[in-house]
Amino acid sequence: MNYNFRQIEAKWQQYWTKNQTFKVENDSDKPKFYALSMFPYPSGAGLHVGHPLGYIACDIYARYKRHKGYNVLHPMGYDSFGLPAEQYAIQTGQHPAITTETNIKRYREQLDQLGFSFDWSREVRTSSPRYYKWTQWVFIQLFNSWYNNQTDKAEPIEHLTAIFEKEGNKGVNASCDDDTPVFLASEWNGFSEKQKQQVLLKYRLTYLADAEVNWCPALGTVLANDEIVNGVSERGGHTVIRKKMTQWMMRITAYAQRLLDGLDTIDWPQPLKDSQTNWIGRSEGASAIFKVIPTAPSNGESHQIEVFTTRPDTIFGASFMTLAPEHELVAKITTPAQKSEIDAYVEATSKRSERERMADVKTISGAFTGAYAEHPFTKAPIPIWIGDYVLANYGTGAVMAVPCGDQRDYDFAKHFDIDIPNIFDGVDISEEAFADKANTLIANSDFLNGLAYKEATRKVIEELEKIGQGQGKINYRLRDAVFSRQRYWGEPFPVYYDADGMPQMIAEEHLPLELPEVEKYLPTETGEPPLGNATDWAWNTEANKVVANELIDHKTVFPLELNTMPGWAGSSQYFNRYMDPHNAAAIYSREAIDYWQDVDLYIGGSEHATGHLLYSRFWQKFLFDRGVAPKDEFAKKLINQGMITGTSAFVQRINFEVDYVKSKSTVIGQTFGSNIFLSATNKIKEDIVIDKSELLKLDNSFQGLIEKIEQENNLEISRVRFDKIHVDISLLEGTSDSLNEEAFKKWRPEFNDAILLKENDGTFKVQREIEKMSKSKYNVVNPDQICEDYGADSLRLYEMFLGPLEQSKPWNTAGITGVHGFLKKLWKLYPAVDDSEPTPDNLKTLHKTIKKVEEDIENFSFNTSVSTFMICVNELTAQKCTSKAILEPLAILVSPYAPHIAEELWEIMGHTGSIANVSFPKLEVKYLVESTKAYPISFNGKMRFKLELPLDMAKADIEAAVMAHEQTAKYLDGRTPKKVIVVPGKIVNVVG
RNA sequence: GCCGAAGUGGCGGAAUUGGUAGACGCGCUGGAUUCAAAAUCCAGUGGUAGCAAUACCGUGUGGGUUCGAUUCCCACCUUCGGUACCA
């Protein structure tokens, strides 16, 4: 009987669905385990072989934990709001909900054929109103909360108003806007409702603000910092400019310190933690206030500039100040003489895009305001400059420039010929700044002279505080997150604006506020977001009727917020929603989250380090503060699976460039495109331009070809350029590098009459290169095809076998025959299964395998356990093992990896019910006899040996083994060991 | 620039309290089976020298610690990932 994987896999997939094998309850005598894979965005392209890697690993672990007696929650869902569906809608008019539905269907089919143990009854979709009701709900909770720095947690906003009513905001230590005014209780109580709301907005954890945002004109929306890569949009690579807009913001900065501290409590990969640490960017230092020296036209107003510095110890080295061009004081302090220069500079800077500004970090530019500030200690006047190397949105947007201690300040000073005083003892600063904190003492600095960095810093902060011009301060790079998107396909905000224009939350009992129908998915002509296209009746759908009625007050219809939430809104709590996904009364029940607590294992890509994974931690901490979640970190352990890359194929097309056409006048650099392709093993490997004579030197077979073309076209070829063109990997012969000529010519009409310059053996080789797997690179390998050819079990095993889970590795279908062969060999062991006694060899092989596989799964080294299985099966085959006592446990061992075949083998052995519910085999070390090895470990007078022995040998047996061991005996050289020291585990010290 | 990860055969990769480097798989070579092919099975496969036993070399480079280093320490080179005028 052959291994008919198609039939077996279809059979068991149906069985699992029919019997709801993987449906899990929120209560059990067993311990709980929550294994989670990051849910996918269902794109139109479907899955390629790279996508399931993490799912397979997570599934193996989940199935393993189930065998180990855990109640395992292993859900799956879809992050189904997103830009591609919207873009498609803009192009075709197709409603994103429809595209999304189609894509989900396709994803589900593809996922189902891989045999995952998902509990599909718990599926969530972020774009479903039943789900986003709770995304809107969390938003409202954030709106109704403020961050109390005193208690270091989020609290209800009513607590804050109660304080305001009694004592104003003087004693309140909260995370709030910098421009929050100070008021007394009496003042607060006298405020109008609107004024109160305006003040509260400065405290709420989600708030409206005029923020300088990253505006992407091409996409018509704002982008968060993590959606911008190298100054252009992550999606589509469009230009991003800075623009001031009123936006909803998330006060994530309130949690900066706790987001840092929390990293110590979770088992996440160090690189990912580092990347979050970096992103939060904590720096310790001091803030210092420099008073601006009033100049004649300042009409009596006094100004001061607050700076943040990590080097307060160098304050006596400050010889100028630099403000960001956008700094609000710039206009106020600039002298009339300098006004035109400053205006021109500010104008020029604001025009530059983020990308331009990043592109030339080397150009030093700036302008002098004409104003001076007073040094807090020396009282010396310090010129105030502006320069775009100072960023408006970091620190206070102003720096005290210490050219001797900071390279940028140094370069700026050199460029504009500003004084560079040296305040370091015995350091040469004639060439560059001295930025080293250690290794020198402060000089020329009054009360700081002779002190080192640390003491000087402490001392100067003390002095600054004394004169009321500064204090120690911790600054974070992390900024509040923009939460508004000018898009259609996202969660609508549960917000309307009252008669005062103040934002009001829609009552919880009326949620969800559903997305209205629109005719166009583009922004409106007046520049409003796409939701502005919705007519009143569209908002007033059956679903939104109650909401609509609520909004009609005294014949006024209050306008709704027209922005939608960003992609990460829906993904920031989905992991908790799985615990109780159908709850219509709450985001999840207390019982459900008390039972499941948090995610035990989370597997997903590292690209979410500073996006989803940071925002989710933020929301989790918030919900923890407000008593909604029992844990303030949502995932105990996280693994980043590596990317499976594709192997792209390229052909080289020859393009001739001519400088001179004989029949006509001279044409410089004209390209004479050819349809001639060169096989890859010919010397040229890059997309390069080479001189004709160089080409002939490389390979003189070009001589005839070139001459022919020159004659036919009456021109002279000067240079040759090679274009590298992607070709679809399905155009190759099997898994080789040879191009199928016929298929290639048919692939694109323009290649119909292509001329292929082949190898001597008549083949045409393509060039291979490892790249990200993507449709546009024509290097996608489809899992459906693999399942068809080799089966899901082979695919699962092979994905694991490719290499370490966390590393990125290239896909190469050729190797799959190895694991497929293993499954066939495994299959062959079972038809003969009987009740015979296992031999010692059988037992040794089995228990060796149990030990290794168990260790491997616990360490997520799935690749090596596949090797272990292969060795096991080879050994058992050689041993002609037919014993049920061996083959039964083996089937269980294999089942997390290759569940379909395991179920079938289980049935063949006469069992009913799913193998997934069977206990993992128990390891018995007594069957493991390891080879004994001995090494001398020290020679100082005594002879000692380290000896590796089986784990559970009795002491007498160990002594006997030592004596019997050939190598040891050689070292002992006839002497009797005086003492044998047994170290628990496997090391024995023999003292000779 | 800064932070991080990694460099082992033709290829993917094994090998951790330092202990026989190259497990396992792919590929390749030879053989069996076959009219032939596919599939399957057997043997070989780091390099150099040798008929052979064997010897020497070998985990990016150069040093160091050690009886012993892919593993630990120092310096450097290369590749990849993140981040970047962050004061």
Coordinates of C-alpha atoms in Angstrom, one line a residue, chain A residues 211-623:
Chain A
A211 CA 0.1 68.2 15.0
E212 CA 2.8 68.3 12.5
V213 CA 2.2 65.1 10.7
N214 CA 3.7 63.1 7.9
W215 CA 1.4 63.8 5.1
C216 CA 1.5 61.7 2.0
P217 CA -0.1 63.5 -0.9
A218 CA -0.1 60.5 -3.2
L219 CA -2.0 58.3 -0.6
G220 CA -4.0 61.3 0.6
T221 CA -3.4 60.4 4.2
V222 CA -1.2 60.9 7.2
L223 CA 1.3 58.2 8.2
A224 CA 2.8 57.2 11.5
N225 CA 6.5 57.2 11.9
D226 CA 6.7 53.5 11.5
E227 CA 4.8 53.6 8.2
I228 CA 7.6 55.7 6.7
V229 CA 10.8 54.0 5.4
N230 CA 13.7 56.1 4.3
G231 CA 11.5 59.2 4.1
V232 CA 9.0 57.7 1.8
S233 CA 5.8 55.8 2.5
E234 CA 6.2 52.1 3.3
R235 CA 3.4 51.3 0.9
G236 CA 4.1 52.5 -2.6
G237 CA 7.2 54.6 -1.8
H238 CA 5.5 57.9 -2.2
T239 CA 6.9 61.2 -1.0
V240 CA 6.0 62.3 2.5
I241 CA 5.9 65.9 3.6
R242 CA 5.4 67.6 6.9
K243 CA 2.1 69.3 7.4
K244 CA 0.1 70.7 10.3
M245 CA -3.3 69.1 10.7
T246 CA -5.9 68.5 13.4
Q247 CA -5.6 64.8 14.3
W248 CA -6.6 62.3 16.9
M249 CA -3.5 61.4 18.9
M250 CA -2.7 58.6 21.3
R251 CA -0.8 59.6 24.4
I252 CA 1.6 56.7 24.2
T253 CA 4.4 58.9 25.7
A254 CA 2.7 58.6 29.1
Y255 CA 3.7 54.9 29.0
A256 CA 7.2 55.4 27.7
Q257 CA 8.9 54.4 31.0
R258 CA 6.6 51.5 31.6
L259 CA 7.0 50.2 28.1
L260 CA 10.7 50.2 28.7
D261 CA 10.5 48.6 32.2
G262 CA 8.1 45.9 31.0
L263 CA 10.7 44.6 28.5
D264 CA 12.6 43.1 31.4
T265 CA 9.6 41.0 32.4
I266 CA 8.9 39.3 29.1
D267 CA 10.8 36.7 27.2
W268 CA 11.0 38.4 23.8
P269 CA 14.0 38.3 21.4
Q270 CA 16.8 40.7 22.4
P271 CA 17.0 42.3 19.0
L272 CA 13.3 43.1 19.2
K273 CA 13.6 44.5 22.7
D274 CA 16.6 46.6 21.6
S275 CA 14.6 47.9 18.7
Q276 CA 11.8 49.0 21.0
T277 CA 14.3 50.4 23.5
N278 CA 15.8 52.4 20.7
W279 CA 12.4 53.6 19.4
I280 CA 11.4 54.8 22.9
G281 CA 14.9 56.4 23.1
R282 CA 15.2 57.4 26.7
S283 CA 17.9 59.9 27.4
E284 CA 18.8 61.3 30.8
G285 CA 20.0 64.8 31.2
A286 CA 18.7 68.2 32.2
S287 CA 16.6 71.0 31.0
A288 CA 18.0 74.5 31.3
I289 CA 16.4 77.8 30.8
F290 CA 18.3 80.6 28.9
K291 CA 16.7 84.0 29.2
V292 CA 16.6 86.0 25.9
I293 CA 18.2 89.4 26.3
P294 CA 15.5 91.8 25.3
T295 CA 16.3 93.8 22.2
A296 CA 14.8 97.2 21.4
P297 CA 11.8 96.0 19.2
S298 CA 10.7 93.3 21.6
N299 CA 8.1 95.7 23.0
G300 CA 8.9 94.7 26.6
E301 CA 8.0 91.1 26.3
S302 CA 10.5 88.8 27.9
H303 CA 11.2 85.4 26.4
Q304 CA 13.1 82.4 27.6
I305 CA 14.4 79.3 25.8
E306 CA 14.3 75.9 27.4
V307 CA 16.8 73.4 26.1
F308 CA 17.3 69.8 26.8
T309 CA 20.8 68.4 27.1
T310 CA 22.3 65.1 28.0
R311 CA 25.6 66.9 28.8
P312 CA 24.7 69.6 31.4
D313 CA 28.3 69.3 32.5
T314 CA 29.4 71.1 29.4
I315 CA 27.2 74.2 30.0
F316 CA 30.2 76.5 30.2
G317 CA 31.2 75.5 26.8
A318 CA 28.0 76.8 25.2
S319 CA 28.9 79.5 22.8
F320 CA 25.6 79.7 20.9
M321 CA 22.2 78.4 20.8
T322 CA 20.3 76.8 17.9
L323 CA 16.6 76.7 17.5
A324 CA 14.7 74.6 15.1
P325 CA 13.4 76.7 12.2
E326 CA 9.8 75.9 13.3
H327 CA 10.4 77.0 16.9
E328 CA 7.7 79.4 18.0
L329 CA 10.2 81.9 19.4
V330 CA 11.9 82.4 16.1
A331 CA 9.5 85.0 14.8
K332 CA 9.3 86.8 18.2
I333 CA 13.0 87.3 18.8
T334 CA 14.4 87.9 15.3
T335 CA 15.8 91.4 15.0
P336 CA 14.6 93.6 12.1
A337 CA 18.1 93.5 10.5
Q338 CA 18.0 89.7 10.4
K339 CA 14.4 89.3 9.5
S340 CA 14.7 88.8 5.8
E341 CA 17.5 86.3 6.2
I342 CA 15.6 84.3 8.8
D343 CA 12.3 84.4 6.9
A344 CA 14.1 83.1 3.8
Y345 CA 15.7 80.3 5.7
V346 CA 12.5 79.2 7.5
E347 CA 10.6 79.3 4.1
A348 CA 13.3 77.2 2.5
T349 CA 13.3 74.6 5.2
S350 CA 9.5 74.1 5.3
K351 CA 9.5 73.4 1.6
R352 CA 12.0 70.6 1.9
S353 CA 10.5 67.1 2.3
E354 CA 11.5 64.8 5.0
R355 CA 13.4 62.8 2.4
E356 CA 15.4 65.7 1.1
R357 CA 16.3 66.7 4.6
M358 CA 17.5 63.3 5.4
A359 CA 19.3 62.9 2.1
D360 CA 21.7 65.7 2.8
V361 CA 22.7 65.6 6.4
K362 CA 26.1 66.8 5.6
T363 CA 25.2 70.3 4.3
I364 CA 25.4 72.7 7.2
S365 CA 22.9 75.5 7.0
G366 CA 21.4 78.0 9.4
A367 CA 20.8 81.7 10.0
F368 CA 21.4 84.2 12.8
T369 CA 18.4 85.7 14.5
G370 CA 20.3 88.7 15.7
A371 CA 19.1 88.0 19.2
Y372 CA 21.2 86.9 22.2
A373 CA 20.5 84.8 25.3
E374 CA 22.0 85.1 28.6
H375 CA 24.2 82.3 29.9
P376 CA 22.5 81.1 33.2
F377 CA 25.8 81.2 35.1
T378 CA 28.3 83.5 33.4
K379 CA 25.6 85.9 32.2
A380 CA 27.5 86.3 29.0
P381 CA 25.5 87.0 25.9
I382 CA 25.1 83.9 23.6
P383 CA 24.0 84.4 20.0
I384 CA 20.8 82.6 19.0
W385 CA 20.8 80.9 15.6
I386 CA 18.4 78.7 13.8
G387 CA 19.4 75.6 11.9
D388 CA 17.6 72.6 10.5
Y389 CA 19.9 70.1 12.3
V390 CA 17.8 70.9 15.3
L391 CA 14.5 69.0 15.1
A392 CA 11.3 70.8 16.2
N393 CA 9.7 67.6 17.6
Y394 CA 12.5 66.3 19.8
G395 CA 13.3 67.7 23.2
T396 CA 12.3 71.4 23.2
G397 CA 13.3 72.1 19.7
A398 CA 16.2 74.1 20.9
V399 CA 19.7 73.3 21.9
M400 CA 22.5 74.9 23.8
A401 CA 25.4 74.4 21.4
V402 CA 28.6 73.2 22.9
P403 CA 30.9 73.0 19.9
C404 CA 33.8 71.6 21.8
G405 CA 31.7 68.6 23.0
D406 CA 29.4 67.9 20.1
Q407 CA 30.4 67.3 16.6
R408 CA 27.3 68.8 15.0
D409 CA 27.7 72.0 17.1
Y410 CA 31.4 71.9 16.2
D411 CA 30.7 71.7 12.5
F412 CA 28.1 74.5 12.7
A413 CA 30.5 76.7 14.6
K414 CA 33.3 76.2 12.2
H415 CA 31.0 76.8 9.2
F416 CA 29.7 80.1 10.6
D417 CA 32.9 81.1 12.3
I418 CA 31.5 81.0 15.9
D419 CA 33.8 80.8 18.9
I420 CA 34.7 77.3 20.1
P421 CA 35.8 77.5 23.7
N422 CA 37.5 74.5 25.1
I423 CA 36.2 73.3 28.5
F424 CA 38.1 69.9 28.6
D425 CA 41.3 69.5 30.5
G426 CA 44.1 68.5 28.2
V427 CA 42.1 67.7 25.1
D428 CA 42.9 68.8 21.6
I429 CA 39.8 70.2 19.9
S430 CA 41.5 71.8 16.9
E431 CA 40.2 69.1 14.5
E432 CA 37.0 67.8 16.0
A433 CA 34.8 67.9 19.0
F434 CA 35.5 65.7 22.0
A435 CA 32.3 63.8 22.7
D436 CA 33.7 61.2 25.1
K437 CA 32.0 61.5 28.4
A438 CA 34.7 59.7 30.3
N439 CA 38.4 60.2 30.2
T440 CA 38.7 63.9 30.9
L441 CA 37.9 66.5 33.5
I442 CA 36.0 69.7 33.1
A443 CA 38.1 72.9 32.9
N444 CA 37.3 76.6 32.3
S445 CA 34.0 76.1 34.0
D446 CA 33.8 78.0 37.2
F447 CA 32.4 75.7 39.9
L448 CA 32.7 72.6 37.7
N449 CA 36.5 72.8 37.2
G450 CA 38.3 69.6 37.9
L451 CA 35.1 67.5 38.1
A452 CA 34.4 64.4 36.0
Y453 CA 31.3 64.0 33.9
K454 CA 29.1 62.3 36.6
E455 CA 29.8 64.7 39.4
A456 CA 29.8 67.7 37.2
T457 CA 26.3 66.7 35.9
R458 CA 25.0 66.3 39.4
K459 CA 26.5 69.6 40.5
V460 CA 25.3 71.6 37.6
I461 CA 21.7 70.3 38.0
E462 CA 21.9 71.3 41.6
E463 CA 23.0 74.8 40.7
L464 CA 20.4 75.2 38.0
E465 CA 17.7 74.3 40.4
K466 CA 19.1 76.8 42.9
I467 CA 18.7 79.6 40.5
G468 CA 15.4 78.2 39.2
Q469 CA 16.7 77.8 35.6
G470 CA 16.6 74.1 35.1
Q471 CA 16.4 70.6 36.6
G472 CA 17.3 67.0 35.9
K473 CA 15.1 65.7 33.1
I474 CA 14.5 62.5 31.2
N475 CA 13.6 62.8 27.6
Y476 CA 12.1 60.3 25.3
R477 CA 12.3 60.1 21.5
L478 CA 9.0 58.3 21.4
R479 CA 6.2 60.7 20.3
D480 CA 2.5 60.5 20.7
A481 CA 1.0 58.4 17.9
V482 CA -1.2 60.0 15.3
F483 CA -4.4 58.0 15.2
S484 CA -6.3 59.5 12.3
R485 CA -6.2 58.3 8.8
Q486 CA -7.9 59.9 5.8
R487 CA -9.1 56.6 4.5
Y488 CA -12.4 54.7 4.0
W489 CA -11.5 51.1 4.9
G490 CA -10.9 51.4 8.6
E491 CA -12.8 51.7 11.9
P492 CA -15.0 54.8 12.1
F493 CA -14.3 56.9 15.2
P494 CA -17.2 56.8 17.7
V495 CA -17.1 60.5 17.8
Y496 CA -19.3 63.5 16.9
Y497 CA -18.8 67.2 17.4
D498 CA -21.2 69.2 19.5
A499 CA -22.5 72.7 19.0
D500 CA -19.3 74.0 20.5
G501 CA -17.3 71.9 18.1
M502 CA -16.0 69.8 20.9
P503 CA -15.6 66.0 20.4
Q504 CA -18.2 63.8 22.1
M505 CA -18.2 60.1 22.3
I506 CA -21.2 58.1 21.1
A507 CA -22.9 56.3 23.9
E508 CA -21.5 52.8 24.4
E509 CA -24.8 51.1 24.1
H510 CA -25.1 52.5 20.5
L511 CA -21.9 51.0 19.3
P512 CA -20.8 50.0 16.8
L513 CA -20.9 53.0 14.6
E514 CA -20.8 51.3 11.3
L515 CA -19.1 52.4 8.1
P516 CA -21.5 54.1 5.8
E517 CA -21.7 53.3 2.1
V518 CA -19.9 55.8 -0.2
E519 CA -19.9 56.2 -3.9
K520 CA -16.2 57.2 -4.1
Y521 CA -13.4 56.0 -1.9
L522 CA -11.2 59.0 -2.6
P523 CA -11.1 62.1 -0.4
T524 CA -13.9 64.6 -1.2
E525 CA -13.3 67.6 -3.5
T526 CA -13.1 69.8 -0.4
G527 CA -10.3 67.7 0.9
E528 CA -12.3 65.8 3.5
P529 CA -11.6 62.2 4.1
P530 CA -13.5 59.6 2.0
L531 CA -16.2 59.3 4.7
G532 CA -17.2 62.9 3.7
N533 CA -18.7 61.3 0.6
A534 CA -21.3 59.5 2.7
T535 CA -24.6 61.2 2.6
D536 CA -26.8 61.6 5.7
W537 CA -28.9 58.7 4.7
A538 CA -25.8 56.5 4.2
W539 CA -24.8 57.2 7.8
N540 CA -28.3 56.7 8.8
T541 CA -28.4 53.0 7.9
E542 CA -30.4 50.5 9.9
A543 CA -27.3 49.8 11.9
N544 CA -26.5 53.4 12.7
K545 CA -30.1 54.5 13.2
V546 CA -29.9 54.7 16.9
V547 CA -26.7 56.6 16.7
A548 CA -28.2 59.0 14.1
N549 CA -31.2 59.7 16.3
E550 CA -29.0 60.5 19.2
L551 CA -27.1 63.0 17.1
I552 CA -30.2 64.9 16.1
D553 CA -30.7 67.3 18.9
H554 CA -32.9 70.3 18.7
K555 CA -33.1 69.9 14.9
T556 CA -29.3 70.1 14.6
V557 CA -27.5 67.2 13.1
F558 CA -24.1 67.0 14.8
P559 CA -21.3 66.1 12.4
L560 CA -19.4 62.9 12.8
E561 CA -15.7 62.4 12.7
L562 CA -14.8 61.6 9.2
N563 CA -11.4 60.1 9.7
T564 CA -10.9 56.4 10.4
M565 CA -8.5 54.6 12.7
P566 CA -5.1 53.3 11.5
G567 CA -4.3 49.7 10.7
W568 CA -2.9 49.0 14.1
A569 CA -6.1 49.9 16.0
G570 CA -7.7 46.6 15.2
S571 CA -4.7 44.5 16.0
S572 CA -4.0 46.0 19.4
Q573 CA -6.4 43.9 21.4
Y574 CA -7.3 41.0 19.1
F575 CA -5.4 38.5 21.1
N576 CA -7.6 39.1 24.1
R577 CA -10.8 39.1 22.0
Y578 CA -10.1 35.5 21.0
M579 CA -10.7 34.5 24.6
D580 CA -14.3 35.4 24.3
P581 CA -14.9 36.3 20.6
H582 CA -18.7 36.3 20.5
N583 CA -19.3 38.3 23.6
A584 CA -21.8 41.1 22.5
A585 CA -22.0 42.7 26.0
A586 CA -18.3 43.2 26.7
I587 CA -14.9 43.2 24.9
Y588 CA -14.5 39.9 26.8
S589 CA -15.8 38.5 29.9
R590 CA -13.9 38.7 33.2
E591 CA -14.1 34.9 33.5
A592 CA -12.6 34.4 30.1
I593 CA -9.6 36.6 30.6
D594 CA -9.1 35.5 34.2
Y595 CA -8.9 32.0 32.8
W596 CA -6.6 32.6 29.8
Q597 CA -4.7 35.5 31.3
D598 CA -2.2 36.2 28.5
V599 CA -0.5 34.7 25.5
D600 CA 2.0 32.1 26.4
L601 CA 3.6 31.9 23.0
Y602 CA 3.3 34.5 20.3
I603 CA 4.9 33.9 16.9
G604 CA 5.2 36.5 14.2
G605 CA 7.5 38.7 12.1
S606 CA 10.0 41.2 13.5
E607 CA 8.8 43.9 11.2
H608 CA 6.1 44.7 13.8
A609 CA 8.7 45.6 16.4
T610 CA 7.9 49.3 16.6
G611 CA 4.4 49.1 15.3
H612 CA 1.9 46.5 16.3
L613 CA 4.0 45.0 19.1
L614 CA 4.6 48.4 20.8
Y615 CA 1.0 49.7 20.4
S616 CA -0.4 46.4 21.7
R617 CA 1.8 46.6 24.8
F618 CA 0.5 50.2 25.2
W619 CA -3.1 49.2 25.0
Q620 CA -2.6 46.2 27.2
K621 CA -1.0 48.4 29.9
F622 CA -3.9 50.9 29.6
L623 CA -6.5 48.2 29.9

